Amino acid sequence: MHEVKPRVSKIKKDQTRLAEDLRCSLETEILSGLLLPGERLDESGLAKRFGVSRTPVREALLQLASSGLIEMRPRQGAVVATVTVQDLMQMFEVMAELEAMCARLAARRINPVERAAIAAAHETCKTAARSQDLGAYYKANRVFHEALYAGAHNAYLQDKTRSLRNRLSAYRRYQLHQVGRVARSLAEHEAVVEALMAGDAEAAENAMRTHVAIQGDVFSDLISLLPPRYLQAAAK
Amino acid sequence: MHEVKPRVSKIKKDQTRLAEDLRCSLETEILSGLLLPGERLDESGLAKRFGVSRTPVREALLQLASSGLIEMRPRQGAVVATVTVQDLMQMFEVMAELEAMCARLAARRINPVERAAIAAAHETCKTAARSQDLGAYYKANRVFHEALYAGAHNAYLQDKTRSLRNRLSAYRRYQLHQVGRVARSLAEHEAVVEALMAGDAEAAENAMRTHVAIQGDVFSDLISLLPPRYLQAAAK
DNA sequence: CTGTCTACTCTTGTATACAAAAATATGTTT
DNA sequence: AAACATATTTTTGTATACAAGAGTAGACAG
């Protein structure tokens, strides 16, 4: 075999901008709770911590502000967004609607491959639930929902739903620690899958709304399980 | 009355950042069609045009990218976002859902003041429609929808719905030029208002979905009425 | 001792400078 | 003449420098 000199290097170049990396890192730190709501985000401080200049830090902060994860006030710097109980409720309300919409559309548009992917994801959830592995269920649950978004065949909806889910993930994490929550979640998935496989859009929509919505006791339980600093005391 | 020396100047300081101004200007230029989809956004060029340095230009571009109005590829600059027919359809689909949700929530949560505001906005629409004033109807319509968002009492939903409406406004503008579109729009508003006033959430939701959704002939008409350059020919 | 004014410091917002990657043009080879 | 390789130019990404507003602490008056 004679030598092959690649015309164009297929190896992905360092297609990496510092600003993007930073955005990612900070996003993770915020969502994981390492940076707490209300915490100040000093540009020079972050620059020093990450070993870069203020320029990429500022760019990262701007993007985080656009996604609502941080708040920037003119000439007063950025802080990790503080969320009131009301804010949280409203975001969950929208989340439920978007996910329900995904389910409705998926029931109509899903193809065999996607159908299989959802079934598989559901099975993985079942396994994780049976072995009482919260971490595994958390991940499998995410895959299940992602598969559903894909089935809706609406890239815009998929993108928005995903980013809202991401935004809320920090608050949802604690939900699974409730006794019986995993079993209930799984049962709700079951209902969604059944409706999906039957092609019943309305049933799928309702099942999903029920699954995602935070209503009745579920809401107060969710709030109560949150670490104190996650919520702002007074109204915005 | 003796002189009042205001302790703290109530006059709003130049709370203006160049980057924010630029974002606003560029947004307007894009939404108005002055900058066409696919058009290159050269940083130095924009800086020179607006008489500022590249720094605020970059910050403005980053924010526009976050809102989806422009697309930035690493080290290849920014272009006004190109939208395919499919993209457009998907965004309208989500729009219909969000507005329908607003209507449903508003039917349950609206207060007398908001009720009056919606009624008033509806009357203004009627007047504009009767006088065949497209510009006036366009504005009154916006006020009507805004009043509805407020009635839903969900700030997050309001924000997201408004920004999507804004994003689509460029494409919607041409819709009103269709013969009979104004009359039909007004009739649909009427249905929404009736359901709202009756407190019938389901009816309000359905009426609004019908109003906002672009279905059947309406969609092909919308597409056909768009100036050619508004849409990308091939798939993304 | 308290409240207000002022000077100072710190942080943000913007401009400029520099490095590296794309895009473009030029020249060479077959 | 076409295609490839190389040099040049242009543009983006990052760092640094500078200006101006916000926050802070200290001095002074009541």
Short mmCIF file of N, CA and C in Angstrom, two decimals, chain A residues 5 12 47 63 68 70 76 78 100 104 108 111 123 130 134 202:
data_model
loop_
_atom_site.label_atom_id
_atom_site.label_comp_id
_atom_site.label_asym_id
_atom_site.label_seq_id
_atom_site.Cartn_x
_atom_site.Cartn_y
_atom_site.Cartn_z
N LYS A 5 -1.13 10.61 1.46
CA LYS A 5 -0.96 11.95 2.04
C LYS A 5 -2.30 12.65 2.00
N LYS A 12 -9.86 16.79 13.18
CA LYS A 12 -10.50 18.04 13.59
C LYS A 12 -9.48 18.93 14.28
N ALA A 47 -11.12 35.20 34.92
CA ALA A 47 -10.01 35.21 33.96
C ALA A 47 -8.78 34.58 34.60
N GLN A 63 -23.09 34.98 26.72
CA GLN A 63 -23.89 33.85 26.23
C GLN A 63 -24.71 33.22 27.35
N GLY A 68 -30.18 32.73 30.19
CA GLY A 68 -30.90 32.93 31.45
C GLY A 68 -30.23 32.33 32.66
N ILE A 70 -27.36 33.24 33.99
CA ILE A 70 -26.82 34.31 34.83
C ILE A 70 -27.55 35.61 34.50
N GLN A 76 -22.58 46.57 36.44
CA GLN A 76 -22.62 46.04 37.79
C GLN A 76 -22.30 44.56 37.82
N ALA A 78 -21.98 40.42 36.68
CA ALA A 78 -22.88 39.29 36.51
C ALA A 78 -22.99 38.50 37.81
N ALA A 100 -45.09 17.82 26.31
CA ALA A 100 -46.36 17.26 25.86
C ALA A 100 -46.50 17.42 24.35
N ARG A 104 -47.01 14.55 21.49
CA ARG A 104 -48.11 14.58 20.52
C ARG A 104 -47.59 14.45 19.10
N ARG A 108 -47.47 11.10 16.03
CA ARG A 108 -47.88 11.17 14.62
C ARG A 108 -46.74 10.93 13.65
N ASN A 111 -40.82 7.27 13.33
CA ASN A 111 -40.55 6.20 12.36
C ASN A 111 -40.06 4.95 13.09
N GLU A 123 -36.66 0.47 28.16
CA GLU A 123 -36.15 -0.76 28.80
C GLU A 123 -34.99 -0.44 29.74
N ARG A 130 -35.26 -1.11 38.45
CA ARG A 130 -35.27 -2.39 39.20
C ARG A 130 -34.05 -2.50 40.11
N LEU A 134 -30.15 5.18 41.15
CA LEU A 134 -30.67 6.52 40.85
C LEU A 134 -29.88 7.19 39.73
N GLU A 202 -53.27 12.30 21.21
CA GLU A 202 -53.88 12.99 22.36
C GLU A 202 -53.49 12.30 23.67
#
